[in-house]
mmCIF file of C-alpha atoms in Angstrom:
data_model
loop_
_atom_site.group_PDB
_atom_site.id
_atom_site.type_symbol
_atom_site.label_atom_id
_atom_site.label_comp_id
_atom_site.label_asym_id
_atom_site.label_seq_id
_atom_site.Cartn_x
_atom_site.Cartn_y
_atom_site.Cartn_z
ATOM 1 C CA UNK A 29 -31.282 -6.533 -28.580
ATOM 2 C CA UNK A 30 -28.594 -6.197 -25.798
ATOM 3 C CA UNK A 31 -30.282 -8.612 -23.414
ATOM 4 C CA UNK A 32 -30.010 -11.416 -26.453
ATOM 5 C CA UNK A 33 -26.520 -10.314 -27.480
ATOM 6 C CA UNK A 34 -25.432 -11.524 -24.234
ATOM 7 C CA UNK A 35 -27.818 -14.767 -23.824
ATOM 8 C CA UNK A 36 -26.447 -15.562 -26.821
ATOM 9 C CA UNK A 37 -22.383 -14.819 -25.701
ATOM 10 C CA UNK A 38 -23.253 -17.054 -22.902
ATOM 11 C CA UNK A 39 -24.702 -19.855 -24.918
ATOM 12 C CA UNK A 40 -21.285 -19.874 -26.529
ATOM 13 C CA UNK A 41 -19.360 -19.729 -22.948
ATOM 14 C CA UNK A 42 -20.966 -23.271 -22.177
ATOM 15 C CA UNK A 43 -19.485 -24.827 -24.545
ATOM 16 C CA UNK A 44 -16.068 -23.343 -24.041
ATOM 17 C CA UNK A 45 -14.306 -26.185 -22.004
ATOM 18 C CA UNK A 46 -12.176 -25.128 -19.017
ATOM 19 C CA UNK A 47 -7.885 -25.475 -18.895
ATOM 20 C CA UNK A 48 -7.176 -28.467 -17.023
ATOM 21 C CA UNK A 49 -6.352 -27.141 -13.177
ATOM 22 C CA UNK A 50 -2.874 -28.451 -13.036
ATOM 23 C CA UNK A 51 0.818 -27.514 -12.227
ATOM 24 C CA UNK A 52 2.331 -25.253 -9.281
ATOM 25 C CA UNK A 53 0.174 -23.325 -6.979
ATOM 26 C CA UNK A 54 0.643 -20.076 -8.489
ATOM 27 C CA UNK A 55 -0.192 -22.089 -12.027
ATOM 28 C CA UNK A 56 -3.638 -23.959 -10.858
ATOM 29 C CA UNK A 57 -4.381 -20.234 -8.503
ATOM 30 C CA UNK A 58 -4.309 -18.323 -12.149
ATOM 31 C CA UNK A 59 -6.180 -21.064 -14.416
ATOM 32 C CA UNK A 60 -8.937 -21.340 -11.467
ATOM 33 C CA UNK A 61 -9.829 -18.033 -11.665
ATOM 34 C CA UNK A 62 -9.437 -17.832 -15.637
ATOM 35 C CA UNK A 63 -12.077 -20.509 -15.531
ATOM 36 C CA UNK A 64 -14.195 -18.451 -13.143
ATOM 37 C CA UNK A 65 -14.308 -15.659 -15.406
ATOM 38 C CA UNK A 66 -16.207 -18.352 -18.031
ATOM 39 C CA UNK A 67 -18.869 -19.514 -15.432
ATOM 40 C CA UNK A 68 -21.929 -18.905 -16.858
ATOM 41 C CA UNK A 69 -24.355 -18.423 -13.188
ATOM 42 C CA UNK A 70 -27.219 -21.027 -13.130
ATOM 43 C CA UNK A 71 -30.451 -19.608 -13.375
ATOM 44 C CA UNK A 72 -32.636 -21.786 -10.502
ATOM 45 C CA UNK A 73 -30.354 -20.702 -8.015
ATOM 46 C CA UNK A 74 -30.170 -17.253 -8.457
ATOM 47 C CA UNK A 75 -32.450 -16.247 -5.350
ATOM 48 C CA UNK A 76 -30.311 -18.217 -2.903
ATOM 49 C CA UNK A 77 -27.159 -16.607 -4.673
ATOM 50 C CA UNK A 78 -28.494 -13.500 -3.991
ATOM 51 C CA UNK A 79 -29.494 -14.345 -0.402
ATOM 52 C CA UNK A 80 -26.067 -15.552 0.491
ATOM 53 C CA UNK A 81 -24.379 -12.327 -1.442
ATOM 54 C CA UNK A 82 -26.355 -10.122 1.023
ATOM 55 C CA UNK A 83 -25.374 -12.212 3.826
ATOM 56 C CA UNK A 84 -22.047 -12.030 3.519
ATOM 57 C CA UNK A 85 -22.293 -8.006 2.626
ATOM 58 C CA UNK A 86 -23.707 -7.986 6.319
ATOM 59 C CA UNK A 87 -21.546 -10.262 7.753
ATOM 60 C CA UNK A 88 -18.039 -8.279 6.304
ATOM 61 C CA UNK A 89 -19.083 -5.076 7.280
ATOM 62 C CA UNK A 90 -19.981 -6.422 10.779
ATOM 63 C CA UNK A 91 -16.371 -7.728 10.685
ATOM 64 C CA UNK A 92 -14.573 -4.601 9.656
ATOM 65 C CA UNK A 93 -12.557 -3.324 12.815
ATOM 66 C CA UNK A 94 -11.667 0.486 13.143
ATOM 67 C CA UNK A 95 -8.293 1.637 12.428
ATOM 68 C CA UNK A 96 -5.469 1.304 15.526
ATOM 69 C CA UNK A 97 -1.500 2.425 15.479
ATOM 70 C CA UNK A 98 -1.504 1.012 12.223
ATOM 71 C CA UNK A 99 2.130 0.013 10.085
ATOM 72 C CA UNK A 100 4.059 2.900 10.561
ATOM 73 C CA UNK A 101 3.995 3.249 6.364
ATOM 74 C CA UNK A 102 0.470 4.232 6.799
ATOM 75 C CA UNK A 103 0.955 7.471 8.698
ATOM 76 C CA UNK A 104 3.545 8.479 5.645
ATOM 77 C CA UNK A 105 0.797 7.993 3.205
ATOM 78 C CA UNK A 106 -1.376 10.309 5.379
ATOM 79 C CA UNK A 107 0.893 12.986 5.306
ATOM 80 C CA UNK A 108 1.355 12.267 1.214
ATOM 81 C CA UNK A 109 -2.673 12.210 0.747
ATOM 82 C CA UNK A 110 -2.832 15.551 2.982
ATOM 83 C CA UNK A 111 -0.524 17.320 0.180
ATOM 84 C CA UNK A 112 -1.886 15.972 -2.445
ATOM 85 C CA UNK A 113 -5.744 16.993 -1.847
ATOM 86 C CA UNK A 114 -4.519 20.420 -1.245
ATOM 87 C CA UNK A 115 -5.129 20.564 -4.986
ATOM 88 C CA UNK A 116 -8.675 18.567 -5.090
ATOM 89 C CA UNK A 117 -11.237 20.416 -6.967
ATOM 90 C CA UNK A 118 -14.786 18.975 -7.865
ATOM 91 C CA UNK A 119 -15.057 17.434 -11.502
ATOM 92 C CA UNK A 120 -17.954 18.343 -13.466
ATOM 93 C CA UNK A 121 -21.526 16.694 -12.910
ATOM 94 C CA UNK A 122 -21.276 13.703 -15.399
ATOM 95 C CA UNK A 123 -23.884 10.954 -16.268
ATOM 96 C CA UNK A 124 -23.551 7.318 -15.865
ATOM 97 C CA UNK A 125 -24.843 4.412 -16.934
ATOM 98 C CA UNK A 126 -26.683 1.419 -14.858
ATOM 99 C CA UNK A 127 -29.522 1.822 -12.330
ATOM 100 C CA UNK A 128 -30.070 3.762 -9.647
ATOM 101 C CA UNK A 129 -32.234 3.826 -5.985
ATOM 102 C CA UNK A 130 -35.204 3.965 -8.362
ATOM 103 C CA UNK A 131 -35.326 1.089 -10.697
ATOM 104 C CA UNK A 132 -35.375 2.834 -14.295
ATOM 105 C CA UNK A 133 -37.058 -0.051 -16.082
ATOM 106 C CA UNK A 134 -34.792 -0.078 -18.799
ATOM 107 C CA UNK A 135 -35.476 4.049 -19.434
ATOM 108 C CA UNK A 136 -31.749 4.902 -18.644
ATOM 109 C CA UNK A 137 -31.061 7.589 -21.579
ATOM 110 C CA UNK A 138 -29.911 11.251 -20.424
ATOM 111 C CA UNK A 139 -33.299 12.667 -21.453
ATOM 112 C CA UNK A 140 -35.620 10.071 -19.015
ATOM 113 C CA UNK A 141 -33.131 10.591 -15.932
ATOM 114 C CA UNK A 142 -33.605 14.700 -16.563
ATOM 115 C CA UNK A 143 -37.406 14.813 -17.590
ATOM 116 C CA UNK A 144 -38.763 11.452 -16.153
ATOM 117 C CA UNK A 145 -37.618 9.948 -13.047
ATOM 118 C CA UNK A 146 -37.495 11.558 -9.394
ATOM 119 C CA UNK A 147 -33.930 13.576 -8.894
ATOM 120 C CA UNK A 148 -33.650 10.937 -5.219
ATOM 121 C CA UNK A 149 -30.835 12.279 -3.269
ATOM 122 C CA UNK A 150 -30.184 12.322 0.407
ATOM 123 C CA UNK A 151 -30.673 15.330 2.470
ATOM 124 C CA UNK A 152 -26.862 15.726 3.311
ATOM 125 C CA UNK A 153 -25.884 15.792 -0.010
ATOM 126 C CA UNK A 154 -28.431 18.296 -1.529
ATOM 127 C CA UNK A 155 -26.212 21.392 -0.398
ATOM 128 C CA UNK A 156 -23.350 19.777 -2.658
ATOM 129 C CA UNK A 157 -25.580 19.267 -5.319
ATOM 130 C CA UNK A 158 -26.726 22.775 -5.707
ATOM 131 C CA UNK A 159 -23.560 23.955 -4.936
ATOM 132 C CA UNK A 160 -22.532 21.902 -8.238
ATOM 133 C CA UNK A 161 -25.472 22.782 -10.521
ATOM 134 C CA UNK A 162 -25.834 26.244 -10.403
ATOM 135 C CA UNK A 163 -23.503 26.514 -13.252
ATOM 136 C CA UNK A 164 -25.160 23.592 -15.241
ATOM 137 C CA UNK A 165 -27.427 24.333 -18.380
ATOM 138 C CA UNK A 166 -28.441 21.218 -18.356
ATOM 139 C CA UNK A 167 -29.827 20.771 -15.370
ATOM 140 C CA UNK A 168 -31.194 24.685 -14.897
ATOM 141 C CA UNK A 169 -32.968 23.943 -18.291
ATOM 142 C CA UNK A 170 -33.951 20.562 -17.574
ATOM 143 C CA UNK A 171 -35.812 21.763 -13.924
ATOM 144 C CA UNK A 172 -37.297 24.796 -15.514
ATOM 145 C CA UNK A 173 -39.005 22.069 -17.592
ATOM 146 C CA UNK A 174 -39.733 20.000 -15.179
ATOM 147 C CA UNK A 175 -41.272 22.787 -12.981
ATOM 148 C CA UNK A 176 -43.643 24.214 -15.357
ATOM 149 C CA UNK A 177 -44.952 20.590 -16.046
ATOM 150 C CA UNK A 178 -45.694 20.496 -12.440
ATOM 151 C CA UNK A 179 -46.963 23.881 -11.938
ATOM 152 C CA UNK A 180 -48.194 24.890 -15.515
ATOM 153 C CA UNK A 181 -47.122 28.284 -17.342
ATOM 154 C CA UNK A 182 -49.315 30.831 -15.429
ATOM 155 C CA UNK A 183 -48.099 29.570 -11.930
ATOM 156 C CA UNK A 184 -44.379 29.026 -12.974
ATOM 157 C CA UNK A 185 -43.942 32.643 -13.986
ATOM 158 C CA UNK A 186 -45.483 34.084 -10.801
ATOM 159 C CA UNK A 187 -43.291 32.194 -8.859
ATOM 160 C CA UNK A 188 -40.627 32.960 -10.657
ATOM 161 C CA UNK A 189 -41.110 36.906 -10.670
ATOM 162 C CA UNK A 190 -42.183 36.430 -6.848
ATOM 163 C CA UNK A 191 -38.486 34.465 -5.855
ATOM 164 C CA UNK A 192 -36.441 36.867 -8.226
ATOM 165 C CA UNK A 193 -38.089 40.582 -6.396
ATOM 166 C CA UNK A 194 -37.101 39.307 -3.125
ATOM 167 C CA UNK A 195 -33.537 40.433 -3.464
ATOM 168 C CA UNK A 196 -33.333 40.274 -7.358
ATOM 169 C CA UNK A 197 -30.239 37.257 -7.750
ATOM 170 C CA UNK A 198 -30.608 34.676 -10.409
ATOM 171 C CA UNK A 199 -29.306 32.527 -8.829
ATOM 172 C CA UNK A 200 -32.166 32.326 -6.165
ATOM 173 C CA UNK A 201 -34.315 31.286 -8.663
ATOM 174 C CA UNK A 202 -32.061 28.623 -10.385
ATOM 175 C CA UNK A 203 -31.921 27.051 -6.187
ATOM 176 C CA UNK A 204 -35.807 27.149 -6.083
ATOM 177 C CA UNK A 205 -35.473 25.432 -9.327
ATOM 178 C CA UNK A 206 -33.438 22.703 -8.250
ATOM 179 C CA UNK A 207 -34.482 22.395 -4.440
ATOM 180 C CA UNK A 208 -38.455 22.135 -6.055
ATOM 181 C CA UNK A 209 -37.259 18.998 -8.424
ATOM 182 C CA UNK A 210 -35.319 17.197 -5.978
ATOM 183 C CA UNK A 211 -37.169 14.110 -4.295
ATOM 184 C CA UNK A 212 -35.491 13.118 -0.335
ATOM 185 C CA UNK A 213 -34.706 9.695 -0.294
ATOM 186 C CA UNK A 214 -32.254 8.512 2.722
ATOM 187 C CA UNK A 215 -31.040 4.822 1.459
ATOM 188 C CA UNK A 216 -29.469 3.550 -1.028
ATOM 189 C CA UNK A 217 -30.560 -0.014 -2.531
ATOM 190 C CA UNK A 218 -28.608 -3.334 -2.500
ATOM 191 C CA UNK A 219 -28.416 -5.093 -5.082
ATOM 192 C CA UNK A 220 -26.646 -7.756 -6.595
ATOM 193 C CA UNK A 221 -24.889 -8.485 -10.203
ATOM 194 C CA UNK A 222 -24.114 -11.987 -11.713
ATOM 195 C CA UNK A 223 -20.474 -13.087 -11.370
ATOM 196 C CA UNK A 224 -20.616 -16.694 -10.904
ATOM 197 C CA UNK A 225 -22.271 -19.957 -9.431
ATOM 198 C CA UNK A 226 -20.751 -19.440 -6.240
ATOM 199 C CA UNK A 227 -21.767 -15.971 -5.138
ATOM 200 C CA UNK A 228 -23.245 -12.905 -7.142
ATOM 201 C CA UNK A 229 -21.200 -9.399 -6.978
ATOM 202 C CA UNK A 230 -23.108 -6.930 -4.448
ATOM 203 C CA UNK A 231 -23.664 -3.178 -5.536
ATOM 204 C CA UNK A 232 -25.172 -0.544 -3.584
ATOM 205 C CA UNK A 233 -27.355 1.447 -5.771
ATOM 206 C CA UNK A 234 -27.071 5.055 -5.283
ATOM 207 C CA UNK A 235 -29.631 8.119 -5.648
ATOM 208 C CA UNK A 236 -29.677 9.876 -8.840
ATOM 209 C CA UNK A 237 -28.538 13.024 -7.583
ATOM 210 C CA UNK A 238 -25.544 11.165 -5.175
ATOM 211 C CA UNK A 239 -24.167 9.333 -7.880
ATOM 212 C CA UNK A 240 -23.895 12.802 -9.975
ATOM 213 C CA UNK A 241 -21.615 14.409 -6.568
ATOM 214 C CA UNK A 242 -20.107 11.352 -5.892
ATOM 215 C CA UNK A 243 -18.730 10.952 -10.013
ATOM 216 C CA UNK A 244 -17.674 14.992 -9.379
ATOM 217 C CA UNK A 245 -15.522 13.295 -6.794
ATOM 218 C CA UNK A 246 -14.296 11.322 -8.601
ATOM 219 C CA UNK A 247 -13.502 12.752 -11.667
ATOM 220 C CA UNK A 248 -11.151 15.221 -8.758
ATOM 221 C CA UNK A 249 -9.695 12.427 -7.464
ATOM 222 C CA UNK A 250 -8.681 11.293 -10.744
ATOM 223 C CA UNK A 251 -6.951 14.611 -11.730
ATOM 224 C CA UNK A 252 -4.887 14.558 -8.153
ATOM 225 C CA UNK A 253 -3.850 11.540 -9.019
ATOM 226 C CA UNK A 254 -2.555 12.059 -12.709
ATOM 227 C CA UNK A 255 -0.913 15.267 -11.656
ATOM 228 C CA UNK A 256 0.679 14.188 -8.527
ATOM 229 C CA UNK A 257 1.656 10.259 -9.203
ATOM 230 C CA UNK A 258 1.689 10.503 -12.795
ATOM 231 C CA UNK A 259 -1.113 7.428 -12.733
ATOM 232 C CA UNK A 260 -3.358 8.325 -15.219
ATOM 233 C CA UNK A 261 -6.231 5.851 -15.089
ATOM 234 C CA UNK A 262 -8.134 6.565 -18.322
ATOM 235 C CA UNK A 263 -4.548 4.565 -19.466
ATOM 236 C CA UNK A 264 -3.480 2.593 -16.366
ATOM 237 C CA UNK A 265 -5.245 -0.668 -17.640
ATOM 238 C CA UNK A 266 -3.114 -1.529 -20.666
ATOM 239 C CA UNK A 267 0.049 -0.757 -19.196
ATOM 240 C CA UNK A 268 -0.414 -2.974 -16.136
ATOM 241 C CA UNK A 269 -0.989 -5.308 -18.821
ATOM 242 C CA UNK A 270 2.785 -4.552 -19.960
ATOM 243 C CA UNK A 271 3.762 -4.281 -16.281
ATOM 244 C CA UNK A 272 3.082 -7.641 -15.624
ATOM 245 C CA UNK A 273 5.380 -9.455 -17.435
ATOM 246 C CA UNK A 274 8.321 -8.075 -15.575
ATOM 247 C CA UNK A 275 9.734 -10.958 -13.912
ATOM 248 C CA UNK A 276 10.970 -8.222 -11.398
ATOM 249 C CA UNK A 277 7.110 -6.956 -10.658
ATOM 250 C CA UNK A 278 4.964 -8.473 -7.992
ATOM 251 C CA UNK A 279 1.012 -8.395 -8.917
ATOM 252 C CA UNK A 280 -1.091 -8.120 -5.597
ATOM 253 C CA UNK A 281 -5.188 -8.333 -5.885
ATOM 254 C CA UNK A 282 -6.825 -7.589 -2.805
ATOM 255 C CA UNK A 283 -10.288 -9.531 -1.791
ATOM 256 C CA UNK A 284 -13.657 -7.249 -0.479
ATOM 257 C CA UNK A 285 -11.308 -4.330 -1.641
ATOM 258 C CA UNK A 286 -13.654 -1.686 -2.436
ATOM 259 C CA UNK A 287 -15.300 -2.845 0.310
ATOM 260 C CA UNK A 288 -12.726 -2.991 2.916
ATOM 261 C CA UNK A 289 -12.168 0.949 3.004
ATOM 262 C CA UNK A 290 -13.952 1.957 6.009
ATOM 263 C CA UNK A 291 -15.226 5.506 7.555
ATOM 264 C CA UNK A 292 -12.550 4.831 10.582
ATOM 265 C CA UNK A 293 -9.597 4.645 7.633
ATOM 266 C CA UNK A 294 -10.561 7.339 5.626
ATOM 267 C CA UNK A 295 -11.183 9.499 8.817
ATOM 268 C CA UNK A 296 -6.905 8.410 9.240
ATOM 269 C CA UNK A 297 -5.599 9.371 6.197
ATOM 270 C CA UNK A 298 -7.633 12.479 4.897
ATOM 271 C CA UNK A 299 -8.209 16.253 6.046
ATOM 272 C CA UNK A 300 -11.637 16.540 7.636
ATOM 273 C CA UNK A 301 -12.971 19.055 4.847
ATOM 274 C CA UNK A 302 -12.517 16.173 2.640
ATOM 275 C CA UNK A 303 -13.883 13.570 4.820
ATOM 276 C CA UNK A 304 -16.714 15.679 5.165
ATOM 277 C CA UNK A 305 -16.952 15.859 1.537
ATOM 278 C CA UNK A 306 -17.324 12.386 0.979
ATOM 279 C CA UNK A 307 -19.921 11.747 3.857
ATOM 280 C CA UNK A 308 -22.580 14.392 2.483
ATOM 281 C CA UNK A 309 -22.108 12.645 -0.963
ATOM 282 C CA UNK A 310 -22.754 9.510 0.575
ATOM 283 C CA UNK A 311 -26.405 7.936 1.629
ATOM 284 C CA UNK A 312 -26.718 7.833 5.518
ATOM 285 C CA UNK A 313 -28.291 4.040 4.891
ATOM 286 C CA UNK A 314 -28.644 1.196 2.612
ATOM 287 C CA UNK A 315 -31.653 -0.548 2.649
ATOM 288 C CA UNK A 316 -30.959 -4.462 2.787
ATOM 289 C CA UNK A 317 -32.891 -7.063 1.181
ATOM 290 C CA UNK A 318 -34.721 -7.728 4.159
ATOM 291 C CA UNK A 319 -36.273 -4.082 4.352
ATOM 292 C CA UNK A 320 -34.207 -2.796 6.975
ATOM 293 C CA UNK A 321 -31.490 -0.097 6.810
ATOM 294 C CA UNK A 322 -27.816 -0.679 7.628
ATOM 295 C CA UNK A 323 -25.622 1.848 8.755
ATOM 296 C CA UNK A 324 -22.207 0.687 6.987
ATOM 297 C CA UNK A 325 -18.552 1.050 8.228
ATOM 298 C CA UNK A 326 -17.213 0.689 5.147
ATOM 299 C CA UNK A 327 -17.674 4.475 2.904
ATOM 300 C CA UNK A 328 -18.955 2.385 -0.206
ATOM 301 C CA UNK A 329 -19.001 -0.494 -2.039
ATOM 302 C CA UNK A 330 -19.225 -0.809 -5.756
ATOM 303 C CA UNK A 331 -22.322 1.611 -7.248
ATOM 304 C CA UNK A 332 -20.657 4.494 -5.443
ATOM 305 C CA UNK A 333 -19.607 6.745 -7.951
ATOM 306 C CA UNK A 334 -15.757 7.423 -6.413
ATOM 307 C CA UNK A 335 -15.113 4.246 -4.955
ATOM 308 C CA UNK A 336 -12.604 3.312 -7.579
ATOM 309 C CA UNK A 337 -10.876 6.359 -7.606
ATOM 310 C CA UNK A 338 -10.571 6.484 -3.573
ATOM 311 C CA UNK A 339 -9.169 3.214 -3.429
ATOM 312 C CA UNK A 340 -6.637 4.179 -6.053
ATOM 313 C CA UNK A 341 -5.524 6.974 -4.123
ATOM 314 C CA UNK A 342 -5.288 5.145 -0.713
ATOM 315 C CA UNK A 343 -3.554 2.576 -1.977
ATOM 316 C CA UNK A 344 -1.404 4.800 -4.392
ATOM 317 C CA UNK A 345 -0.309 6.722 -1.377
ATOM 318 C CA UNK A 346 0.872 3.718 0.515
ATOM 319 C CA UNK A 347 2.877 1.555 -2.211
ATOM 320 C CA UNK A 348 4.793 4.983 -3.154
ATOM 321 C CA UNK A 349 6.255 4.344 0.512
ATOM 322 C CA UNK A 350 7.895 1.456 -0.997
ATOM 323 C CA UNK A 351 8.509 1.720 -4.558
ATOM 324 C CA UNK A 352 8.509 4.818 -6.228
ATOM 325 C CA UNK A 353 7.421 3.376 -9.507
ATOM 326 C CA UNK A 354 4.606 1.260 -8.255
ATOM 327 C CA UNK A 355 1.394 1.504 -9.849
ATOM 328 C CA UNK A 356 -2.282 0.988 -8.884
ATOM 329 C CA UNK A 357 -5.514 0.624 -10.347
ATOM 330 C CA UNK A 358 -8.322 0.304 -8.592
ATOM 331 C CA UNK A 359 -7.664 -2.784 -6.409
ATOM 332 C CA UNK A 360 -4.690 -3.894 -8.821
ATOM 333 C CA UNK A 361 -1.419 -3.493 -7.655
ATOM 334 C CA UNK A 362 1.567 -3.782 -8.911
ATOM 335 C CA UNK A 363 4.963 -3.340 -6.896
ATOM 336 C CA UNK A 364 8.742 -4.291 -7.019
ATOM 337 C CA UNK A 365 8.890 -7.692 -5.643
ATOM 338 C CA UNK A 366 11.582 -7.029 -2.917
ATOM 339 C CA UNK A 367 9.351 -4.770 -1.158
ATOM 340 C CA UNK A 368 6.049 -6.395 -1.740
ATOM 341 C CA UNK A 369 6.538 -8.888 1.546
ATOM 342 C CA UNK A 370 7.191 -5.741 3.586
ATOM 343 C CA UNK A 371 3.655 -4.090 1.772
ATOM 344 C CA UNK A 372 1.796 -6.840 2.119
ATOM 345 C CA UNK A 373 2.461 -6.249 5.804
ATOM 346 C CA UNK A 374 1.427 -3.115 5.682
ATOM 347 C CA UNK A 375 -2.201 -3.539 3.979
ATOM 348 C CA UNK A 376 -2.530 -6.468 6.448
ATOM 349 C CA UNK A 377 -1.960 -3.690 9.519
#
């Protein structure tokens, strides 16, 4: 049913003729990419889209440089992210939607990513996970299941009585639970999405049990930035909406944003606890299209579950050194137009 809702949406979208590409720059710049948004992608050429997406995935990170005496605005929006993480706290473990490492087959429901498919996670990130699910009903329940499938009844409750007379914690047996269900897995998976005849939009497909940490992150990240900039993204959409018709405003969209943030930049602008944070969420290796694994410079692309909210905050952090009131969401900025010149600068540093 969904699959034809949207074969159907796009069968519409072809007939849907495009503005005429005319006027000033900024004029033809916006209508181009309204018409881009209508581009229905060919299917015959989707392999060699996807090719050339992975290509250039390889080819940017290859390009990415390290960080070096950077615009002196940048060390200021160190010392503001340094504050503001003092009050970072993990979010709680929330589900998703989408894929993951291990293609789901269309079985993406709560219940068949608890009960049916492996728990993949890296081995750096499996402390973090524990850490996070020792609290979690859900998940406690959901391995206890899972473990007594595996082992039956008889074999479950010995093990159970044997782990709990050691030194007689609860919460020893809830780690055996987890540790028992979890399945290693050291890449994540490229992939690519449909976007438009030119190019398809890469994502890196995370482990199951990454993308949980990583959205724990995330949903942090999200509460340091609502109490300390007063951005609040679960509303941040609509009003940049409203923002943009100030005359006064300068909109600023960034290309490769998410990504463009690399290890060497975060390494910059963050304590090392949190740093460290983000690097046992994160997969030591994607695995390319061509089999082989890449060790990226950039922390994530798109598929990681706090790569939005990271680039918020890095940005956020650097346009408050300009305008007080500017806003950001995501990769969409929005600053007083005196200062953007003087910004722009600055993200080009």
């Amino acid at each position: 049913m969904h699959q034809s809702v949207i074969r159907a949406f796009q069968g519409i979208l072809k007939n849907v003729k495009s503005p005429s590409i005319e006027g000033d720059f900024a004029t033809q710049f916006a209508l181009r990419r309204f018409a881009k948004k209508f581009e229905v992608p060919v299917a015959a050429t989707t392999s060699a889209r996807k090719v050339k997406t992975f290509e250039q995935w390889v080819a940017y990170d290859d390009s990415l440089r390290a960080i070096h005496l950077p615009h002196g605005s940048w060390y200021r929006a160190r010392l503001l992210i340094h504050q503001v993480l003092r009050g970072f706290s993990f979010g709680e473990l929330s589900f998703t939607g989408g894929s993951s490492s291990q293609p789901l087959h269309g079985l993406q429901a709560i219940s068949d990513k608890l009960l049916t498919h492996d728990w993949e996670v890296s081995s750096n990130c499996v402390d973090l996970f524990v850490k996070l699910a020792l609290d979690d009903h859900a998940f406690i329940k959901a391995a206890k299941i899972r473990t007594r499938r595996s082992l039956g009844d008889e074999m479950y409750r010995s093990e159970v009585k044997r782990i709990y007379s050691l030194r007689r914690r609860p919460d020893d047996v809830k780690k055996w639970l987890l540790l028992y269900n979890l399945t290693c897995r050291e890449a994540s998976r490229f992939s690519t999405v449909l976007k438009n005849n030119e190019i398809d939009r890469s994502i890196d497909l995370q482990q199951f049990i990454n993308m949980l940490v990583q959205r724990a992150i995330g949903l942090g990240l999200r509460e340091v930035i609502k109490n300390h900039f007063g951005v609040d993204l679960e509303e941040t959409q609509p009003i940049h909406g409203r923002m943009i018709a100030d005359l006064g405003k300068a909109t600023i969209d960034l290309k490769n944003a998410s990504d463009s943030n690399t290890w060497s930049l975060v390494d910059f602008l963050c304590p090392k606890w949190f740093a460290q944070i983000l690097r046992e969420a994160c997969p030591p290796f994607t695995e390319g299209l061509d089999g082989h694994y890449y060790v990226t410079k950039k922390v994530s692309s798109m598929g990681n579950g706090f790569t939005f909210e990271l680039m918020t905050l890095v940005l956020l952090a650097l346009v408050r050194q300009f305008d007080n009131h500017g806003s950001v969401y995501g990769d969409d900025i929005i600053i007083d137009r005196s200062v953007a010149g003087e910004f722009i600068l600055a993200l080009e540093s």
